[in-house]
CSV table of C-alpha atoms in Angstrom, one decimal:
chain,number,residue,atom,x,y,z
A,21,MET,CA,-0.5,-0.2,-0.2
A,22,ILE,CA,1.8,3.1,-1.1
A,23,ILE,CA,0.5,6.6,-0.1
A,24,GLY,CA,0.6,9.0,-2.9
A,25,ALA,CA,0.1,8.8,-6.2
A,26,GLY,CA,1.2,11.2,-7.6
A,27,GLY,CA,3.9,10.6,-10.9
A,28,HIS,CA,6.6,9.8,-7.0
A,29,GLY,CA,4.1,6.9,-6.3
A,30,LYS,CA,4.0,6.2,-9.2
A,31,VAL,CA,7.6,5.5,-9.2
A,32,VAL,CA,7.9,3.6,-6.4
A,33,ALA,CA,5.6,1.2,-7.5
A,34,ASP,CA,7.6,0.8,-10.6
A,35,CYS,CA,9.9,-0.2,-8.0
A,36,GLY,CA,7.8,-2.7,-5.9
A,37,VAL,CA,6.7,-5.2,-8.6
A,38,ALA,CA,10.2,-5.3,-10.1
A,39,MET,CA,11.2,-6.9,-6.3
A,40,GLY,CA,8.6,-8.7,-7.0
A,41,TYR,CA,5.2,-7.2,-4.9
A,42,GLU,CA,2.0,-8.4,-7.1
A,43,ASP,CA,-1.3,-7.5,-4.6
A,44,ILE,CA,-0.8,-2.6,-5.5
A,45,VAL,CA,-2.8,0.2,-4.3
A,46,PHE,CA,-2.7,3.4,-3.4
A,47,LEU,CA,-4.0,6.2,-1.3
A,48,ASP,CA,-4.5,9.6,-1.6
A,49,ASP,CA,-5.9,12.3,0.0
A,50,ASP,CA,-7.7,14.0,-3.6
A,51,LYS,CA,-10.8,13.1,-3.7
A,52,GLN,CA,-11.0,13.6,-8.0
A,53,VAL,CA,-7.6,10.9,-8.5
A,54,LYS,CA,-8.6,6.8,-8.7
A,55,THR,CA,-5.6,5.3,-9.9
A,56,CYS,CA,-1.4,5.7,-10.2
A,57,GLY,CA,-0.7,4.3,-13.0
A,58,LYS,CA,-2.6,0.8,-13.0
A,59,TYR,CA,-2.7,0.8,-9.4
A,60,PRO,CA,-6.4,1.7,-8.0
A,61,VAL,CA,-6.2,4.4,-5.2
A,62,VAL,CA,-8.2,3.0,-2.4
A,63,GLY,CA,-8.9,5.8,-0.4
A,64,ALA,CA,-8.0,8.6,1.7
A,65,GLY,CA,-4.0,8.9,3.4
A,66,ARG,CA,-4.9,8.8,6.5
A,67,GLU,CA,-8.0,5.0,6.1
A,68,PHE,CA,-3.8,3.7,6.1
A,69,ARG,CA,-5.4,3.2,9.9
A,70,GLY,CA,-8.0,0.2,8.6
A,71,PHE,CA,-4.7,-2.0,6.8
A,72,VAL,CA,-2.6,-1.9,10.6
A,73,GLY,CA,-3.1,-4.0,13.1
A,74,GLU,CA,-2.7,-7.8,15.1
A,75,ASP,CA,-6.5,-7.9,12.6
A,76,ALA,CA,-5.3,-6.4,9.6
A,77,ILE,CA,-4.8,-7.5,6.1
A,78,ALA,CA,-0.7,-8.6,6.6
A,79,THR,CA,0.4,-4.9,3.7
A,80,ASP,CA,3.9,-2.9,3.6
A,81,LEU,CA,2.8,0.5,3.4
A,82,PHE,CA,5.5,2.7,1.9
A,83,VAL,CA,5.3,6.4,2.1
A,84,ALA,CA,5.3,8.4,-1.6
A,85,VAL,CA,5.6,12.2,-0.5
A,86,GLY,CA,8.5,14.2,-1.9
A,87,ASP,CA,8.1,16.9,0.3
A,88,GLY,CA,10.0,15.4,3.9
A,89,SER,CA,8.5,16.7,6.8
A,90,ILE,CA,5.1,14.9,5.4
A,91,ARG,CA,7.0,12.2,5.4
A,92,ARG,CA,8.3,12.4,8.3
A,93,LYS,CA,4.8,13.3,9.6
A,94,VAL,CA,3.3,10.0,8.2
A,95,GLN,CA,6.3,7.1,8.0
A,96,ARG,CA,6.0,8.1,11.8
A,97,GLU,CA,2.5,8.0,12.4
A,98,ILE,CA,1.8,4.8,11.2
A,99,VAL,CA,4.6,3.2,12.8
A,100,GLU,CA,3.1,4.3,16.0
A,101,ALA,CA,0.5,2.9,14.9
A,102,GLY,CA,2.2,-0.4,14.4
A,103,GLY,CA,1.8,-0.7,10.6
A,104,MET,CA,5.3,-2.4,8.9
A,105,VAL,CA,6.9,-0.1,6.9
A,106,ALA,CA,8.5,-1.6,4.1
A,107,THR,CA,12.3,-0.8,1.8
A,108,LEU,CA,12.1,-0.8,-0.9
A,109,ILE,CA,15.6,-1.0,-3.3
A,110,HIS,CA,15.0,-1.7,-7.5
A,111,PRO,CA,17.4,-5.2,-8.1
A,112,ALA,CA,19.0,-2.9,-10.7
A,113,ALA,CA,20.7,-0.3,-7.4
A,114,VAL,CA,23.9,-1.6,-6.0
A,115,ILE,CA,24.6,-1.9,-2.8
A,116,GLY,CA,27.6,-2.6,-1.2
A,117,ASN,CA,29.0,-4.5,1.7
A,118,ASP,CA,28.2,-3.3,5.4
A,119,VAL,CA,25.8,-0.9,3.2
A,120,GLU,CA,22.6,0.4,6.3
A,121,ILE,CA,19.6,0.9,4.8
A,122,LYS,CA,16.4,1.8,7.4
A,123,PRO,CA,12.6,1.5,6.9
A,124,GLY,CA,10.7,3.9,4.4
A,125,THR,CA,13.2,4.3,1.9
A,126,VAL,CA,13.6,3.9,-1.3
A,127,VAL,CA,16.9,3.3,-3.4
A,128,MET,CA,15.4,3.4,-7.7
A,129,ALA,CA,17.2,1.4,-10.9
A,130,GLY,CA,21.0,3.1,-11.3
A,131,ALA,CA,21.8,3.9,-7.6
A,132,VAL,CA,24.5,3.3,-6.2
A,133,ILE,CA,25.4,3.0,-1.9
A,134,ASN,CA,29.2,1.5,-1.7
A,135,THR,CA,30.0,0.2,1.4
A,136,GLY,CA,30.0,1.6,4.7
A,137,SER,CA,27.2,3.9,4.1
A,138,ARG,CA,24.1,4.7,6.7
A,139,ILE,CA,20.4,6.0,5.4
A,140,GLY,CA,17.9,7.0,7.9
A,141,GLU,CA,15.0,6.1,7.7
A,142,GLY,CA,12.6,7.6,4.7
A,143,CYS,CA,14.7,8.5,2.4
A,144,ILE,CA,14.9,9.0,-1.7
A,145,ILE,CA,18.8,7.6,-3.4
A,146,ASN,CA,16.4,8.4,-6.6
A,147,THR,CA,17.5,7.2,-10.0
A,148,SER,CA,21.4,7.1,-11.1
A,149,SER,CA,22.0,8.9,-8.2
A,150,SER,CA,25.7,7.8,-6.2
A,151,VAL,CA,26.3,7.7,-2.4
A,152,ASP,CA,30.2,6.1,-1.9
A,153,HIS,CA,31.7,4.8,1.1
A,154,ASP,CA,31.2,5.8,5.0
A,155,CYS,CA,28.8,8.6,3.8
A,156,ARG,CA,26.2,9.2,6.2
A,157,ILE,CA,22.7,9.5,5.1
A,158,GLY,CA,20.2,11.4,7.8
A,159,ASP,CA,16.0,10.6,8.3
A,160,PHE,CA,13.6,11.8,5.7
A,161,VAL,CA,15.7,13.1,2.7
A,162,HIS,CA,16.0,13.6,-0.8
A,163,ILE,CA,18.9,12.7,-2.7
A,164,ALA,CA,17.6,13.8,-6.6
A,165,VAL,CA,18.3,12.4,-9.6
A,166,GLY,CA,22.0,11.9,-10.9
A,167,VAL,CA,22.8,13.3,-7.5
A,168,HIS,CA,26.9,12.2,-6.7
A,169,LEU,CA,27.9,11.9,-2.8
A,170,ALA,CA,31.9,11.4,-2.2
A,171,GLY,CA,33.0,9.3,0.8
A,172,ASN,CA,32.9,10.6,3.8
A,173,VAL,CA,29.0,12.1,3.7
A,174,ASN,CA,27.8,13.6,6.0
A,175,VAL,CA,23.7,14.8,5.3
A,176,GLY,CA,21.7,15.9,8.5
A,177,GLU,CA,18.3,15.0,8.2
A,178,GLY,CA,15.5,15.8,6.2
A,179,THR,CA,18.2,17.9,3.7
A,180,TRP,CA,16.9,17.9,0.0
A,181,ILE,CA,19.7,17.8,-3.0
A,182,GLY,CA,18.4,18.4,-6.8
A,183,ALA,CA,19.3,16.9,-9.3
A,184,GLY,CA,22.6,16.5,-10.8
A,185,ALA,CA,24.4,18.0,-7.1
A,186,THR,CA,28.1,16.6,-6.5
A,187,VAL,CA,29.0,16.6,-2.6
A,188,SER,CA,32.9,16.6,-1.9
A,189,ASN,CA,34.4,13.6,0.2
A,190,ASN,CA,34.5,14.5,4.0
A,191,ILE,CA,31.7,17.5,3.6
A,192,GLU,CA,29.0,18.0,6.1
A,193,ILE,CA,25.6,19.7,5.4
A,194,CYS,CA,23.0,20.3,8.2
A,195,GLY,CA,19.8,19.5,8.7
A,196,ASP,CA,16.7,20.6,6.3
A,197,CYS,CA,18.6,22.7,3.9
A,198,MET,CA,17.8,22.9,0.5
A,199,ILE,CA,20.9,22.1,-1.6
A,200,GLY,CA,19.8,23.4,-6.0
A,201,ALA,CA,19.9,21.2,-8.7
A,202,GLY,CA,23.3,21.9,-10.4
A,203,ALA,CA,25.0,22.8,-7.8
A,204,VAL,CA,29.3,21.8,-6.5
A,205,VAL,CA,29.8,21.7,-2.1
A,206,VAL,CA,33.0,21.8,-1.6
A,207,ARG,CA,32.4,22.9,2.5
A,208,ASP,CA,30.7,21.5,4.8
A,209,ILE,CA,27.4,23.6,5.3
A,210,GLU,CA,26.4,24.9,8.6
A,211,VAL,CA,23.4,27.0,8.6
A,212,LYS,CA,19.9,25.4,7.2
A,213,GLY,CA,19.5,27.6,3.6
A,214,THR,CA,19.0,27.7,0.0
A,215,TYR,CA,21.8,26.4,-1.6
A,216,VAL,CA,22.8,27.3,-5.6
A,217,GLY,CA,25.8,27.6,-7.4
A,218,VAL,CA,29.7,26.8,-8.5
A,219,PRO,CA,30.4,26.8,-5.2
A,220,ALA,CA,27.5,26.4,-3.5
A,221,ARG,CA,26.4,29.3,-1.2
A,222,ARG,CA,23.8,29.9,0.5
A,223,LYS,CA,21.2,32.7,-1.7
A,224,ASN,CA,20.8,35.1,1.3
A,225,ASP,CA,24.1,35.8,0.2
A,226,LEU,CA,23.9,36.6,-3.3
A,227,GLY,CA,21.2,38.5,-2.6
A,228,ILE,CA,18.6,36.4,-3.9
A,229,ALA,CA,16.0,36.7,-2.2
A,230,GLU,CA,15.5,33.3,-0.5
A,231,ASP,CA,12.8,30.6,-1.9
A,232,ASN,CA,12.1,27.5,-3.4
A,233,SER,CA,12.6,28.3,-6.6
A,234,VAL,CA,16.2,26.2,-6.9
């Protein structure tokens, strides 16, 4: 059961099929949405409680919502209600030895996670991204399409790293940041904000108003 019937949910479902799941349904709060791809939407997101607990049919649940704060809220509600949160790893991903991936994370096709890395709860390791050795990725982080993290990178909880961004080795990025598409991070980021450019700098420091257009 996938919560969130948008584009991300569609790719999550595809990942589930590749892993061998046969019965897939969606929940979504938009009453206008009846299907996601070929799969039915059977209720609103909050209705997941009808599918957890001792008397419920055994169901793996997954939160397919791009917004990390919403993903965090819903996933923790599922766990508190006794639900089973799935971990999805596409068979076309490459996972090294001694890698830890916590529940609610999806690793998409073509992604590479190298040895010694630790991936938190509810993360998105998106298509063709790479996480090199001994990285630490906090809970509910989004590593977007084509991102490359060099070795020993630490990313704080809730941070979003945009498509095609690159992070040099031994870098610390604090939580709840946004790293713009194509940015190159070569220094530690210790202040929350939106960072863009080559090398990446905080938008306020560039005289640009902070917003979500990264």
